[in-house]
């Protein structure tokens, strides 16, 4: 099975876990158990608490969380996809499965395993050179295709990094704006 097929299967499998465990359908009561979302620019985790739950001296995060909606823009989709790429390079399965949740759900429904176990296999198929490149990969906005305000295509050719990626080893993805954030759906 090609790496692209494994990635698609893993993405789809991860969606199921995220949708069931910590996806966008969780209520505010579950906010304390929802994992923090890493910042797209720094890769560091930021708190997922609301500003009122934070210490008064702490500024609210500029990065979208479970409470604050992500920007429904091309730039917002690119930042979210870069977050996914960086997490893929770091083997951060929680973030990968968070972003790829809807696609992973589709794959699991088609017989793939759960996201976390599927991506454990995917991580083994990515070379150390590619992983290192993914950690700092960016996306060329000129190559991103806006289908609708809530649906954006991220072709593999848009990924800028120190390694070259093809359809067979990384592939192209569709991100959709669902429940106040961008998610990989295909």
Coordinates of N, CA and C in Angstrom, one line a residue:
X1 N 0.8 -1.2 0.0 CA 0.0 0.0 0.0 C 0.9 1.2 0.0
X2 N 0.6 2.2 -0.8 CA 1.4 3.4 -0.9 C 1.3 4.3 0.3
X3 N 2.3 5.2 0.5 CA 2.2 6.1 1.7 C 1.0 7.0 1.6
X4 N 0.6 7.4 0.4 CA -0.6 8.3 0.3 C -1.8 7.5 0.8
X5 N -1.9 6.2 0.4 CA -3.1 5.5 0.8 C -3.1 5.3 2.3
X6 N -1.9 5.1 2.9 CA -1.8 5.0 4.4 C -2.2 6.3 5.0
X7 N -1.7 7.4 4.5 CA -2.0 8.7 5.0 C -3.5 9.0 4.9
X8 N -4.1 8.7 3.8 CA -5.6 8.9 3.7 C -6.3 8.0 4.7
X9 N -5.9 6.8 4.8 CA -6.5 5.9 5.8 C -6.3 6.4 7.2
X10 N -5.1 6.9 7.5 CA -4.9 7.4 8.8 C -5.6 8.6 9.1
X11 N -5.7 9.5 8.1 CA -6.5 10.7 8.3 C -7.9 10.4 8.6
X12 N -8.5 9.5 7.8 CA -9.9 9.2 8.0 C -10.1 8.5 9.3
X13 N -9.2 7.6 9.7 CA -9.3 7.0 11.0 C -9.2 8.0 12.1
X14 N -8.4 8.9 12.0 CA -8.2 9.9 13.1 C -9.5 10.8 13.2
X15 N -10.2 11.0 12.2 CA -11.4 11.8 12.2 C -12.4 11.2 13.2
X16 N -12.5 9.9 13.1 CA -13.5 9.2 14.0 C -13.1 9.4 15.4
X17 N -11.9 9.3 15.8 CA -11.5 9.4 17.2 C -11.7 10.9 17.6
X18 N -11.3 11.8 16.8 CA -11.5 13.2 17.2 C -12.9 13.6 17.3
X19 N -13.7 13.1 16.3 CA -15.1 13.4 16.3 C -15.8 12.9 17.6
X20 N -15.4 11.7 17.9 CA -16.0 11.0 19.1 C -15.4 11.5 20.4
X21 N -14.1 11.7 20.5 CA -13.4 12.0 21.7 C -13.2 13.5 22.0
X22 N -12.9 14.3 21.0 CA -12.6 15.7 21.3 C -12.8 16.6 20.1
X23 N -13.7 16.1 19.2 CA -14.0 16.9 18.0 C -14.8 18.1 18.3
X24 N -15.2 18.8 17.2 CA -15.9 20.0 17.3 C -17.3 19.9 17.9
X25 N -17.9 18.7 18.0 CA -19.2 18.6 18.5 C -19.3 18.5 20.1
X26 N -18.1 18.5 20.7 CA -18.1 18.5 22.2 C -18.7 19.8 22.8
X27 N -19.3 19.6 23.9 CA -19.9 20.8 24.5 C -18.9 21.6 25.3
X28 N -19.3 22.7 25.8 CA -18.4 23.6 26.5 C -18.0 22.9 27.8
X29 N -18.9 22.0 28.4 CA -18.6 21.3 29.6 C -17.4 20.4 29.4
X30 N -17.1 20.0 28.2 CA -16.0 19.1 28.0 C -14.7 19.9 27.7
X31 N -14.7 21.2 27.8 CA -13.5 22.1 27.4 C -12.3 21.7 28.3
X32 N -12.6 21.3 29.5 CA -11.4 21.0 30.4 C -10.7 19.8 30.0
X33 N -11.4 18.9 29.3 CA -10.7 17.6 28.8 C -10.2 17.7 27.4
X34 N -10.6 18.7 26.7 CA -10.1 18.9 25.3 C -8.7 19.3 25.2
X35 N -7.9 18.6 24.4 CA -6.5 18.9 24.3 C -6.3 20.3 23.8
X36 N -5.2 21.0 24.2 CA -4.8 22.3 23.7 C -4.5 22.2 22.3
X37 N -4.6 23.3 21.6 CA -4.3 23.3 20.1 C -2.9 24.0 20.0
X38 N -2.0 23.4 19.4 CA -0.7 24.0 19.2 C -0.8 25.2 18.3
X39 N 0.0 26.2 18.5 CA 0.0 27.4 17.7 C 0.6 27.1 16.3
X40 N 0.0 27.5 15.3 CA 0.6 27.3 13.9 C 1.9 27.9 13.7
X41 N 2.2 29.0 14.4 CA 3.5 29.7 14.1 C 4.6 29.2 15.0
X42 N 4.3 28.7 16.2 CA 5.3 28.3 17.1 C 5.4 26.8 17.4
X43 N 4.2 26.1 17.1 CA 4.2 24.7 17.4 C 4.0 24.4 18.9
X44 N 3.9 25.5 19.8 CA 3.8 25.3 21.2 C 2.3 25.3 21.5
X45 N 1.9 24.5 22.5 CA 0.5 24.4 22.9 C 0.1 25.7 23.6
X46 N -1.1 26.0 23.3 CA -1.7 27.2 24.0 C -2.9 26.7 24.8
X47 N -3.3 27.3 25.9 CA -4.4 26.9 26.7 C -5.7 27.0 25.9
X48 N -6.6 26.0 26.2 CA -7.9 26.0 25.5 C -9.0 26.6 26.4
X49 N -8.6 27.3 27.5 CA -9.6 27.9 28.3 C -10.0 29.2 27.8
X50 N -11.2 29.6 28.2 CA -11.7 30.9 27.8 C -11.0 32.0 28.6
X51 N -11.0 33.2 28.1 CA -10.4 34.3 28.8 C -10.9 34.5 30.2
X52 N -12.2 34.2 30.4 CA -12.7 34.4 31.8 C -12.2 33.3 32.7
X53 N -11.8 32.2 32.2 CA -11.2 31.1 33.0 C -9.7 31.3 33.3
X54 N -9.1 32.1 32.5 CA -7.7 32.4 32.6 C -7.4 33.4 33.7
X55 N -6.2 33.4 34.1 CA -5.8 34.4 35.1 C -6.0 35.8 34.5
X56 N -6.5 36.8 35.3 CA -6.8 38.1 34.8 C -5.6 38.7 34.1
X57 N -4.4 38.5 34.5 CA -3.2 39.1 33.9 C -2.8 38.5 32.6
X58 N -3.4 37.3 32.3 CA -3.0 36.6 31.1 C -3.8 37.1 29.9
X59 N -3.1 37.4 28.8 CA -3.8 37.8 27.6 C -4.5 36.6 26.9
X60 N -5.7 36.8 26.3 CA -6.3 35.7 25.6 C -5.5 35.3 24.4
X61 N -5.5 34.0 24.0 CA -4.7 33.5 22.9 C -5.2 34.1 21.6
X62 N -4.3 34.4 20.7 CA -4.7 34.8 19.4 C -5.0 33.6 18.5
X63 N -4.6 32.4 18.9 CA -4.8 31.2 18.2 C -6.2 30.7 18.5
X64 N -7.0 30.3 17.5 CA -8.3 29.8 17.8 C -8.3 28.6 18.7
X65 N -9.3 28.5 19.6 CA -9.5 27.4 20.5 C -10.9 26.8 20.4
X66 N -11.2 25.9 21.2 CA -12.6 25.4 21.2 C -13.6 26.4 21.4
X67 N -13.3 27.6 22.0 CA -14.3 28.6 22.3 C -14.3 29.7 21.3
X68 N -13.1 30.1 20.8 CA -13.0 31.1 19.9 C -12.9 30.6 18.5
X69 N -13.8 31.1 17.5 CA -13.7 30.5 16.2 C -12.4 30.9 15.4
X70 N -12.0 30.0 14.6 CA -10.9 30.2 13.7 C -11.3 31.1 12.6
X71 N -10.4 31.9 12.0 CA -10.9 32.7 10.9 C -11.3 31.9 9.7
X72 N -12.5 32.2 9.2 CA -13.0 31.5 8.0 C -12.5 32.2 6.8
X73 N -11.2 32.1 6.6 CA -10.5 32.7 5.5 C -9.5 31.7 4.9
X74 N -9.0 32.1 3.7 CA -7.9 31.3 3.1 C -6.7 31.2 4.0
X75 N -6.4 32.4 4.6 CA -5.2 32.4 5.5 C -5.4 31.5 6.7
X76 N -6.6 31.5 7.3 CA -7.0 30.6 8.4 C -6.8 29.1 8.0
X77 N -7.2 28.8 6.8 CA -7.1 27.4 6.3 C -5.6 27.0 6.2
X78 N -4.9 27.9 5.6 CA -3.4 27.7 5.4 C -2.7 27.5 6.8
X79 N -3.0 28.3 7.7 CA -2.4 28.2 9.1 C -2.8 26.8 9.7
X80 N -4.0 26.4 9.5 CA -4.4 25.1 10.1 C -3.7 24.0 9.4
X81 N -3.6 24.1 8.1 CA -2.9 23.0 7.3 C -1.4 22.9 7.7
X82 N -0.8 24.1 7.8 CA 0.6 24.1 8.3 C 0.7 23.5 9.7
X83 N -0.2 23.7 10.5 CA -0.3 23.1 11.8 C -0.2 21.6 11.7
X84 N -1.0 21.1 10.8 CA -1.1 19.6 10.5 C 0.3 19.1 10.0
X85 N 0.8 19.9 9.0 CA 2.1 19.5 8.4 C 3.2 19.4 9.5
X86 N 3.3 20.4 10.3 CA 4.3 20.5 11.4 C 4.1 19.3 12.4
X87 N 2.8 19.1 12.7 CA 2.5 17.9 13.6 C 2.9 16.6 13.0
X88 N 2.7 16.5 11.7 CA 3.1 15.3 11.0 C 4.6 15.1 11.1
X89 N 5.4 16.1 10.9 CA 6.8 16.1 11.0 C 7.3 15.8 12.5
X90 N 6.6 16.2 13.5 CA 6.9 15.9 14.9 C 6.4 14.6 15.4
X91 N 5.6 14.0 14.6 CA 4.9 12.7 15.0 C 3.9 13.0 16.2
X92 N 3.3 14.2 16.1 CA 2.3 14.6 17.1 C 1.0 14.1 16.7
X93 N 0.7 12.9 17.1 CA -0.5 12.2 16.7 C -1.8 12.9 17.2
X94 N -1.8 13.5 18.3 CA -3.0 14.2 18.9 C -3.4 15.3 18.0
X95 N -2.4 16.2 17.6 CA -2.7 17.3 16.7 C -3.1 16.8 15.3
X96 N -2.3 15.8 14.8 CA -2.7 15.3 13.4 C -4.1 14.8 13.4
X97 N -4.5 14.0 14.4 CA -5.8 13.5 14.5 C -6.9 14.5 14.8
X98 N -6.5 15.6 15.4 CA -7.5 16.7 15.7 C -7.8 17.4 14.3
X99 N -6.8 17.7 13.6 CA -7.0 18.5 12.3 C -7.6 17.6 11.2
X100 N -7.2 16.3 11.2 CA -7.7 15.4 10.2 C -8.9 14.6 10.6
X101 N -9.5 15.0 11.6 CA -10.6 14.3 12.2 C -11.7 13.8 11.2
X102 N -12.3 14.7 10.5 CA -13.4 14.3 9.6 C -12.9 13.3 8.5
X103 N -11.8 13.5 7.9 CA -11.2 12.5 6.9 C -10.9 11.2 7.6
X104 N -10.4 11.2 8.8 CA -10.1 10.0 9.5 C -11.4 9.2 9.8
X105 N -12.4 9.9 10.1 CA -13.7 9.2 10.4 C -14.2 8.5 9.1
X106 N -14.0 9.1 8.0 CA -14.4 8.5 6.7 C -13.6 7.2 6.5
X107 N -12.3 7.3 6.7 CA -11.4 6.1 6.5 C -11.8 5.0 7.5
X108 N -12.0 5.3 8.7 CA -12.4 4.3 9.7 C -13.7 3.6 9.3
X109 N -14.7 4.4 8.9 CA -15.9 3.9 8.4 C -15.8 2.9 7.2
X110 N -14.7 3.1 6.5 CA -14.4 2.3 5.3 C -13.5 1.1 5.7
X111 N -13.2 0.9 7.0 CA -12.4 -0.2 7.5 C -11.0 0.0 8.0
X112 N -10.6 1.3 7.9 CA -9.3 1.6 8.4 C -9.3 1.6 9.9
X113 N -8.2 1.5 10.6 CA -8.2 1.5 12.0 C -8.3 2.9 12.6
X114 N -8.3 3.0 13.9 CA -8.4 4.3 14.5 C -7.3 5.2 14.1
X115 N -7.5 6.5 14.2 CA -6.5 7.5 13.7 C -5.1 7.3 14.4
X116 N -5.1 7.2 15.7 CA -3.8 7.1 16.3 C -3.0 5.9 15.9
X117 N -3.6 4.7 15.8 CA -2.9 3.6 15.3 C -2.5 3.6 13.8
X118 N -3.4 4.2 13.0 CA -3.1 4.4 11.6 C -1.9 5.3 11.4
X119 N -1.9 6.4 12.1 CA -0.8 7.4 11.9 C 0.5 6.8 12.5
X120 N 0.5 5.9 13.5 CA 1.7 5.3 13.9 C 2.4 4.6 12.8
X121 N 1.6 4.0 11.9 CA 2.1 3.3 10.7 C 2.6 4.4 9.7
X122 N 1.8 5.4 9.5 CA 2.2 6.5 8.6 C 3.6 7.1 9.0
X123 N 3.7 7.4 10.3 CA 5.0 8.0 10.7 C 6.2 7.2 10.4
X124 N 6.0 5.9 10.4 CA 7.1 5.0 10.0 C 7.5 5.0 8.5
X125 N 6.5 5.5 7.7 CA 6.7 5.5 6.3 C 7.3 6.8 5.8
X126 N 7.4 7.8 6.7 CA 7.9 9.1 6.3 C 9.4 9.1 6.7
X127 N 10.2 9.5 5.8 CA 11.7 9.4 6.0 C 12.1 10.5 7.0
X128 N 13.2 10.3 7.7 CA 13.7 11.4 8.7 C 13.9 12.7 8.0
X129 N 14.3 12.7 6.8 CA 14.5 14.0 6.0 C 13.2 14.6 5.8
X130 N 12.2 13.9 5.4 CA 10.9 14.4 5.1 C 10.2 15.0 6.4
X131 N 10.4 14.2 7.5 CA 9.9 14.6 8.8 C 10.5 16.0 9.2
X132 N 11.8 16.1 9.0 CA 12.4 17.4 9.4 C 11.9 18.5 8.5
X133 N 11.7 18.2 7.2 CA 11.2 19.3 6.3 C 9.8 19.7 6.7
X134 N 9.0 18.7 7.1 CA 7.6 19.0 7.4 C 7.5 19.9 8.7
X135 N 8.4 19.8 9.6 CA 8.4 20.6 10.8 C 8.4 22.1 10.5
X136 N 8.9 22.5 9.4 CA 9.0 23.9 9.1 C 8.3 24.2 7.7
X137 N 7.6 23.3 7.2 CA 7.0 23.5 5.9 C 6.0 24.7 5.9
X138 N 5.8 25.3 4.8 CA 4.9 26.4 4.7 C 4.0 26.1 3.4
X139 N 3.0 26.9 3.2 CA 2.1 26.7 2.1 C 2.1 28.0 1.3
X140 N 2.3 27.8 0.0 CA 2.3 28.9 -1.0 C 0.8 29.3 -1.2
X141 N 0.4 30.4 -0.8 CA -1.0 30.8 -0.9 C -1.5 30.9 -2.4
X142 N -0.5 31.2 -3.3 CA -0.9 31.3 -4.7 C -1.3 30.0 -5.3
X143 N -0.9 28.9 -4.7 CA -1.3 27.5 -5.2 C -2.5 26.9 -4.6
X144 N -3.0 27.6 -3.6 CA -4.2 27.1 -2.8 C -5.4 27.5 -3.6
X145 N -6.4 26.5 -3.7 CA -7.6 26.7 -4.5 C -8.8 26.9 -3.6
X146 N -9.4 28.1 -3.7 CA -10.6 28.3 -2.9 C -11.8 27.9 -3.7
X147 N -12.5 26.8 -3.2 CA -13.6 26.3 -3.9 C -14.9 27.1 -3.5
X148 N -15.0 27.3 -2.2 CA -16.1 28.1 -1.6 C -15.5 28.7 -0.4
X149 N -16.2 29.7 0.2 CA -15.6 30.3 1.4 C -15.4 29.3 2.6
X150 N -16.0 28.1 2.5 CA -15.8 27.1 3.5 C -15.1 25.8 3.0
X151 N -14.6 25.8 1.8 CA -14.0 24.6 1.2 C -12.7 25.0 0.4
X152 N -11.6 24.6 0.9 CA -10.3 25.0 0.2 C -9.5 23.7 -0.1
X153 N -8.9 23.7 -1.3 CA -8.0 22.6 -1.7 C -6.6 23.0 -1.4
X154 N -5.8 22.1 -0.8 CA -4.4 22.3 -0.6 C -3.6 21.3 -1.4
X155 N -3.2 21.6 -2.6 CA -2.5 20.7 -3.5 C -1.1 20.5 -2.9
X156 N -0.5 19.3 -3.2 CA 0.8 19.0 -2.7 C 1.8 20.0 -3.2
X157 N 1.6 20.5 -4.4 CA 2.5 21.5 -5.0 C 2.5 22.8 -4.2
X158 N 1.6 23.0 -3.4 CA 1.6 24.3 -2.5 C 2.5 24.1 -1.3
X159 N 2.9 22.9 -1.0 CA 3.7 22.7 0.2 C 5.2 23.1 -0.2
X160 N 5.7 24.1 0.6 CA 7.1 24.5 0.4 C 7.9 24.0 1.6
X161 N 8.9 23.3 1.2 CA 9.8 22.7 2.3 C 11.2 22.4 1.7
X162 N 12.1 21.9 2.5 CA 13.4 21.5 2.1 C 13.4 20.2 1.4
X163 N 12.3 19.4 1.5 CA 12.2 18.1 0.8 C 11.1 18.2 -0.2
X164 N 11.1 17.4 -1.2 CA 10.1 17.4 -2.2 C 9.1 16.3 -1.9
X165 N 7.8 16.6 -2.0 CA 6.7 15.7 -1.7 C 5.9 15.5 -3.0
X166 N 5.4 14.3 -3.2 CA 4.6 14.0 -4.4 C 3.2 13.6 -3.9
X167 N 2.3 13.4 -4.8 CA 0.9 12.9 -4.5 C 1.0 11.5 -3.8
X168 N 2.0 10.7 -4.2 CA 2.1 9.4 -3.6 C 2.6 9.4 -2.2
X169 N 3.4 10.4 -1.8 CA 3.9 10.4 -0.4 C 3.3 11.4 0.5
X170 N 2.6 12.4 0.0 CA 2.0 13.4 0.9 C 0.5 13.6 0.4
X171 N 0.4 13.9 -0.8 CA -0.9 14.1 -1.4 C -1.5 15.5 -1.2
X172 N -2.6 15.7 -1.8 CA -3.4 16.9 -1.8 C -4.6 16.7 -0.9
X173 N -5.0 17.7 -0.2 CA -6.1 17.6 0.8 C -7.2 18.7 0.6
X174 N -8.4 18.4 1.0 CA -9.4 19.4 1.1 C -9.7 19.7 2.6
X175 N -9.7 21.0 2.8 CA -10.0 21.5 4.2 C -11.4 22.2 4.1
X176 N -12.2 21.9 5.1 CA -13.5 22.5 5.2 C -13.7 23.2 6.5
X177 N -14.4 24.3 6.5 CA -14.7 25.0 7.7 C -16.0 24.4 8.4
X178 N -15.7 23.7 9.5 CA -16.8 23.0 10.2 C -16.8 23.4 11.7
X179 N -17.9 23.8 12.2 CA -18.0 24.0 13.6 C -16.9 25.0 14.1
X180 N -16.7 26.1 13.4 CA -15.8 27.1 13.9 C -14.3 26.8 13.7
X181 N -13.9 25.9 12.8 CA -12.5 25.6 12.6 C -12.3 24.9 11.3
X182 N -11.1 24.8 10.8 CA -10.8 24.1 9.5 C -10.3 22.7 9.9
X183 N -10.9 21.8 9.1 CA -10.6 20.4 9.2 C -10.3 19.7 7.9
X184 N -9.4 18.8 7.8 CA -9.2 18.0 6.6 C -10.3 17.0 6.5
X185 N -11.0 17.1 5.3 CA -12.2 16.2 5.1 C -12.0 15.2 4.0
X186 N -10.9 15.5 3.2 CA -10.6 14.5 2.1 C -9.2 14.7 1.7

